[in-house]
CSV table of C-alpha atoms in Angstrom, one decimal:
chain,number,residue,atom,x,y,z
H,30,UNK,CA,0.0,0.0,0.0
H,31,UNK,CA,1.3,3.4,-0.8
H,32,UNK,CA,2.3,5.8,2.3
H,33,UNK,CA,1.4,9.3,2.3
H,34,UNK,CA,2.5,11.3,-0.5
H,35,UNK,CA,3.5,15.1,-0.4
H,36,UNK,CA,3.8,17.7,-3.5
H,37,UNK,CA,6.2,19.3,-4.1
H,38,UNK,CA,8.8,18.6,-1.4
H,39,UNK,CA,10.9,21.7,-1.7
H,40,UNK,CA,9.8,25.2,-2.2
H,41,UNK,CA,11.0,29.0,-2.3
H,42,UNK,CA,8.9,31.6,-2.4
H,43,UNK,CA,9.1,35.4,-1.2
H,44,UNK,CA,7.3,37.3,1.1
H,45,UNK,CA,3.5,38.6,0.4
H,46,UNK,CA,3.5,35.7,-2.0
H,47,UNK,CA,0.6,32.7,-1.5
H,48,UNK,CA,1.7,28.6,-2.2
H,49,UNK,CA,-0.8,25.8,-2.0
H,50,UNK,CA,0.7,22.2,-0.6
H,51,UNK,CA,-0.6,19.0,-1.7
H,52,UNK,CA,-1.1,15.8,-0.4
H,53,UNK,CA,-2.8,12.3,-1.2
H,54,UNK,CA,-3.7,10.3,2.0
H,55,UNK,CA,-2.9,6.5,1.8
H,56,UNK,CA,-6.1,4.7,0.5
H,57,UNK,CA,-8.9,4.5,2.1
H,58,UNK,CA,-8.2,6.6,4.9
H,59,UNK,CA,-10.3,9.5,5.3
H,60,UNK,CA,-8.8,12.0,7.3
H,61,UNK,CA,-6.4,13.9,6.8
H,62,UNK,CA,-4.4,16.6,9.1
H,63,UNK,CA,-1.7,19.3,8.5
H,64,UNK,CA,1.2,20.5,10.9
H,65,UNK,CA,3.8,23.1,10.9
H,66,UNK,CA,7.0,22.0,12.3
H,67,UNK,CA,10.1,24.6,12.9
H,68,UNK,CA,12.9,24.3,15.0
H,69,UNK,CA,11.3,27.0,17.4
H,70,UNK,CA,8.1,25.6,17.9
H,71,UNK,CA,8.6,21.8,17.3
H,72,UNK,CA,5.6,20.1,15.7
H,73,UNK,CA,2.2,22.5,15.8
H,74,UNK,CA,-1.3,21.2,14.6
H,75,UNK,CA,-2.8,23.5,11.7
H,76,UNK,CA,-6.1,21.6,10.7
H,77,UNK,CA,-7.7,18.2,10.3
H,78,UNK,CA,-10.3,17.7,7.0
H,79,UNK,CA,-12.6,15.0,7.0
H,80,UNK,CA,-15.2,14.2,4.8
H,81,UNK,CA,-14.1,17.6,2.9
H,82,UNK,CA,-14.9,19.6,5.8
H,83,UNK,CA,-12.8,21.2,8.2
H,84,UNK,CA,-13.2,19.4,11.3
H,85,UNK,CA,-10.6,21.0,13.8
H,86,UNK,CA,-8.5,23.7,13.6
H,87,UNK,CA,-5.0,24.6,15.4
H,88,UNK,CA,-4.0,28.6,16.6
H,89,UNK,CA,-2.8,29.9,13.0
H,90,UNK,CA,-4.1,32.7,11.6
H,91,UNK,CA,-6.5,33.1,9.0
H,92,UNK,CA,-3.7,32.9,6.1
H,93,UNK,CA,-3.5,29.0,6.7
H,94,UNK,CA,-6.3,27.5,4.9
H,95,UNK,CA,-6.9,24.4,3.4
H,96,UNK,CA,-9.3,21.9,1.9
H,97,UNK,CA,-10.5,18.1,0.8
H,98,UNK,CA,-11.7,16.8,-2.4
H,99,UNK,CA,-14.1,14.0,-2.9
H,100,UNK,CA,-11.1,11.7,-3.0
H,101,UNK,CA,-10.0,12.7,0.3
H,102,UNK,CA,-6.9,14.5,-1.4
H,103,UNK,CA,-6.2,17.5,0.6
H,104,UNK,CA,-4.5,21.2,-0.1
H,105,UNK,CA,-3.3,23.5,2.4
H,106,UNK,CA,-2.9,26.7,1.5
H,107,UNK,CA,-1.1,30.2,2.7
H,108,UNK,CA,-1.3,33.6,1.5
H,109,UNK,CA,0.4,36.3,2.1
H,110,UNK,CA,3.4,34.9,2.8
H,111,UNK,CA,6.0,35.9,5.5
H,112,UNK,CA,9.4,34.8,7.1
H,113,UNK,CA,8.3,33.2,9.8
H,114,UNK,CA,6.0,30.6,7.7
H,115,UNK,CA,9.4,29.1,6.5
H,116,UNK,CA,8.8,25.3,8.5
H,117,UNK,CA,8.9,21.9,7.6
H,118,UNK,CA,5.3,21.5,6.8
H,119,UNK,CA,3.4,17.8,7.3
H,120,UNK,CA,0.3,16.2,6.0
H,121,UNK,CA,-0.8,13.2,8.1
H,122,UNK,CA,-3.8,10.7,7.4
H,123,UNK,CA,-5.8,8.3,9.6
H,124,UNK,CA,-8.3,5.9,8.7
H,125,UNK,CA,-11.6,7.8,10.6
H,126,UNK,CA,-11.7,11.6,12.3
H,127,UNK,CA,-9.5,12.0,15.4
H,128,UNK,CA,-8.0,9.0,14.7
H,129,UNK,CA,-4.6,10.4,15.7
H,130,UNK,CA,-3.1,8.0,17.4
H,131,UNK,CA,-3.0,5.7,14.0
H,132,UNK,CA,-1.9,8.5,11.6
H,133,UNK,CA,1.3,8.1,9.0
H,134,UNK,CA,2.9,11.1,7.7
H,135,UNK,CA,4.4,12.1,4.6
H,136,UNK,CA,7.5,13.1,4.0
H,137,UNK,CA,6.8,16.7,4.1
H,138,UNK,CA,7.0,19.9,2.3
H,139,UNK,CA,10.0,22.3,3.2
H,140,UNK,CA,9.2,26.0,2.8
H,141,UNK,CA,11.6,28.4,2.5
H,142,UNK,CA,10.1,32.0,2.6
H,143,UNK,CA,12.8,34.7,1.5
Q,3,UNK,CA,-1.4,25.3,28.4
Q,4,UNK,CA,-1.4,21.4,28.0
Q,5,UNK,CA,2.5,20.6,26.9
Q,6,UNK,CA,4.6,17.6,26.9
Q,7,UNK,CA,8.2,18.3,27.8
Q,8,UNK,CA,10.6,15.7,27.1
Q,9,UNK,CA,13.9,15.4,28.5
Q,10,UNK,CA,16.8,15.3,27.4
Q,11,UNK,CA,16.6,17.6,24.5
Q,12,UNK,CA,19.9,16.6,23.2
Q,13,UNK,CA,21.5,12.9,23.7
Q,14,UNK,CA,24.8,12.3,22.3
Q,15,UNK,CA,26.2,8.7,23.0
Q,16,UNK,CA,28.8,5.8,21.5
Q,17,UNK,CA,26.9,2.9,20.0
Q,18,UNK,CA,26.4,-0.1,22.5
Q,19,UNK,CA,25.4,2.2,25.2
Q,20,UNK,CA,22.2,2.5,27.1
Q,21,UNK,CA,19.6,5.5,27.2
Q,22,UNK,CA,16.3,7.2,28.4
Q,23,UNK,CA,14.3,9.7,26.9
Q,24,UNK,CA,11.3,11.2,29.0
Q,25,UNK,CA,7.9,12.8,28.5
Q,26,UNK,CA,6.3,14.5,31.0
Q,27,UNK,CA,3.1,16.2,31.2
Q,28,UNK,CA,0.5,18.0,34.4
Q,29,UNK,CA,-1.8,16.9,32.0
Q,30,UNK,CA,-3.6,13.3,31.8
Q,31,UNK,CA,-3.5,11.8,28.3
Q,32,UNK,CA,-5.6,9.2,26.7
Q,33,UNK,CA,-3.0,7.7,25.0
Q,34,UNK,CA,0.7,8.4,24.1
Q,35,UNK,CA,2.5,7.5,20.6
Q,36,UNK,CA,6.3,7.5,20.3
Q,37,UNK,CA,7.3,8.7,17.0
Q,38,UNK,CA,11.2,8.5,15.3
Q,39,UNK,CA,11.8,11.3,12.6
Q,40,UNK,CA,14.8,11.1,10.6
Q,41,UNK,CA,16.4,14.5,8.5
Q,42,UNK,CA,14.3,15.1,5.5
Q,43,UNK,CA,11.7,12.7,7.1
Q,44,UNK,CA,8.0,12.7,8.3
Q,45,UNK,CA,7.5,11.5,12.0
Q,46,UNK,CA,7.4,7.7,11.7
Q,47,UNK,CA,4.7,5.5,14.2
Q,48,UNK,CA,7.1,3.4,16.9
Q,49,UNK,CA,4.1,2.5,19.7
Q,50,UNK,CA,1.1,3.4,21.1
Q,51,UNK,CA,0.3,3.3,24.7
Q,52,UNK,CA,-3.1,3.6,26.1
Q,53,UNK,CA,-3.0,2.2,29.6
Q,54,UNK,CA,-1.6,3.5,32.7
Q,55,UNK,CA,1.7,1.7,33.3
Q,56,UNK,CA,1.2,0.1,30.1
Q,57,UNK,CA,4.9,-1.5,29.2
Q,58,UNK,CA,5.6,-2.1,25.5
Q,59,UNK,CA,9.0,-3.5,23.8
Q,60,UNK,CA,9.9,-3.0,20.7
Q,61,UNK,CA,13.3,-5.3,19.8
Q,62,UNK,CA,16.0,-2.9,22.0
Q,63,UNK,CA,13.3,-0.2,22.5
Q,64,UNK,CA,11.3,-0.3,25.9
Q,65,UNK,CA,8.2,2.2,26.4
Q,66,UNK,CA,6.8,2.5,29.4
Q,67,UNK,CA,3.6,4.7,30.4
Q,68,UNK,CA,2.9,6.2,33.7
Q,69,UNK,CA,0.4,5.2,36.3
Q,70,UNK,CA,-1.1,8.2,35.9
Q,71,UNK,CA,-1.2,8.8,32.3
Q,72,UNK,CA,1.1,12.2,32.6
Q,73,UNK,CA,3.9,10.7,31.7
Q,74,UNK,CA,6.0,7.9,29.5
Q,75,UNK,CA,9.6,6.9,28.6
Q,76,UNK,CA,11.3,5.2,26.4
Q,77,UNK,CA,14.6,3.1,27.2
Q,78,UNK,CA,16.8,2.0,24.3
Q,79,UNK,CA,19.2,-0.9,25.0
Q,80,UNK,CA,22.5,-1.3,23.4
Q,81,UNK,CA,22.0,2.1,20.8
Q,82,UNK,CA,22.9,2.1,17.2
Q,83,UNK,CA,24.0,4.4,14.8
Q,84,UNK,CA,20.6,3.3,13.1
Q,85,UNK,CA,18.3,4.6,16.2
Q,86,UNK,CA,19.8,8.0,15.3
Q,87,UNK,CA,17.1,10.2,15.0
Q,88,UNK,CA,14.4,13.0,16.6
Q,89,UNK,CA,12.5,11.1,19.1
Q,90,UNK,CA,8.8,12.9,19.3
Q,91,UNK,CA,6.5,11.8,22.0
Q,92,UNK,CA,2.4,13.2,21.4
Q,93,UNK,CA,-0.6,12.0,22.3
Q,94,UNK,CA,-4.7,13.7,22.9
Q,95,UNK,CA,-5.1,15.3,26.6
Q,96,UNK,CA,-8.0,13.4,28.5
Q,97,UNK,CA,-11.6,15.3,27.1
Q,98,UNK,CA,-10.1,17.1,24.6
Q,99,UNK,CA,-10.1,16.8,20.8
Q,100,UNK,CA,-6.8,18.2,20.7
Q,101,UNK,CA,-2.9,16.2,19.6
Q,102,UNK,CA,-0.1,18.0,21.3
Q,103,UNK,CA,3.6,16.8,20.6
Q,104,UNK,CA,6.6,16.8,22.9
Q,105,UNK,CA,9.5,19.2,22.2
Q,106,UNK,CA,11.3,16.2,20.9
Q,107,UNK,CA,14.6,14.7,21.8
Q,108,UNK,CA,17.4,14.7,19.8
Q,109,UNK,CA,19.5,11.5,19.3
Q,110,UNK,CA,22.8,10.9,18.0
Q,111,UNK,CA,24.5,7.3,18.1
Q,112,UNK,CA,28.2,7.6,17.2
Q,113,UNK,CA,29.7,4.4,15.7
């Protein structure tokens, strides 16, 4: 079975710009969640989709927004861009909502914000 | 402020030795996983723990979780160069909806 996959893996962008992270859950799972991680904050919880509706939501601000297609395929997306978005940033999926304690990651998108 | 602090935050150590990471916590958890996340990586599942004083092994890892659910650890036996690697601890605080991670521990095996 194929694990999580993330798109693209490396990216540069420059401040006030917006970028839009993909990610394809394994099959048949139907949740999946987003986190930050920098080497400030550690790992941070931005928002988990299920069912193509937000179900939880972490403390970002309203530049971090995301979404989930039919095919539980999900986008995260942030506008606006500035410095302190450069992170590490994680797409997880889990077979059923809040089902965090059997979620796989992906290998994760690296954002570099100049 | 529910947070997980783990301890140490840095572990350097010669291969063949023993070590123990901690997570600690005033809150009470309904479960704990341990995850390993190597450079360039996503967190990777180790073990879930779900009862209080729960002991799981893993080959030469050992995860152990408190009585009261606060806390866990995790004991490797006879390190590797191969256990190298961020050590995240994380789990959903007792009647909450939330998944808070530990500040992560920081392992480096030397050969």
């Amino acid at each position: 079975k194929a694990g999580v996959t993330q798109t693209p893996r490396y990216l540069i962008k420059t401040r006030g710009q917006q970028v839009t992270l993909s990610c394809s859950p394994i099959s048949g799972h139907r949740s999946v969640s987003w986190y930050q991680q920098t080497p400030g904050q550690g790992l941070q919880f931005l928002f988990e989709y299920f069912s193509e509706t937000q179900r939880n939501k972490g403390n970002f601000p309203g530049r971090f927004s995301g979404r989930q297609f039919s095919n539980s395929r999900s986008e995260m997306n942030v506008s606006t861009l500035e410095l302190g978005d450069s992170a590490l940033y994680l797409c997880a999926s889990s077979p059923s909502l809040g089902a965090r304690e059997t979620q796989y990651f992906g290998p994760g998108t690296r954002l570099l914000v100049l | 402020t529910q947070l997980l602090e783990q301890s140490p935050q840095f572990l350097s150590i010669q291969e063949g030795e023993n070590l123990t990471v901690y997570c600690n916590s005033s809150s009470v958890f309904s479960s704990l996983q341990w995850y390993r996340q190597e450079p360039g990586e996503g967190p990777v599942l180790l073990v879930t723990v779900v009862t209080g004083g729960e002991v799981k092994k893993l080959k030469r890892l050992t995860f152990q979780f408190g009585d009261a659910r606060k806390d866990s650890s995790l004991h490797i036996t006879a390190a590797q160069p191969g256990d190298t690697g961020l050590y995240l601890c994380a789990g959903p605080p007792s009647g909450t909806y939330k998944y808070i991670f530990g500040t992560g521990t920081r392992l480096k095996v030397l050969a």
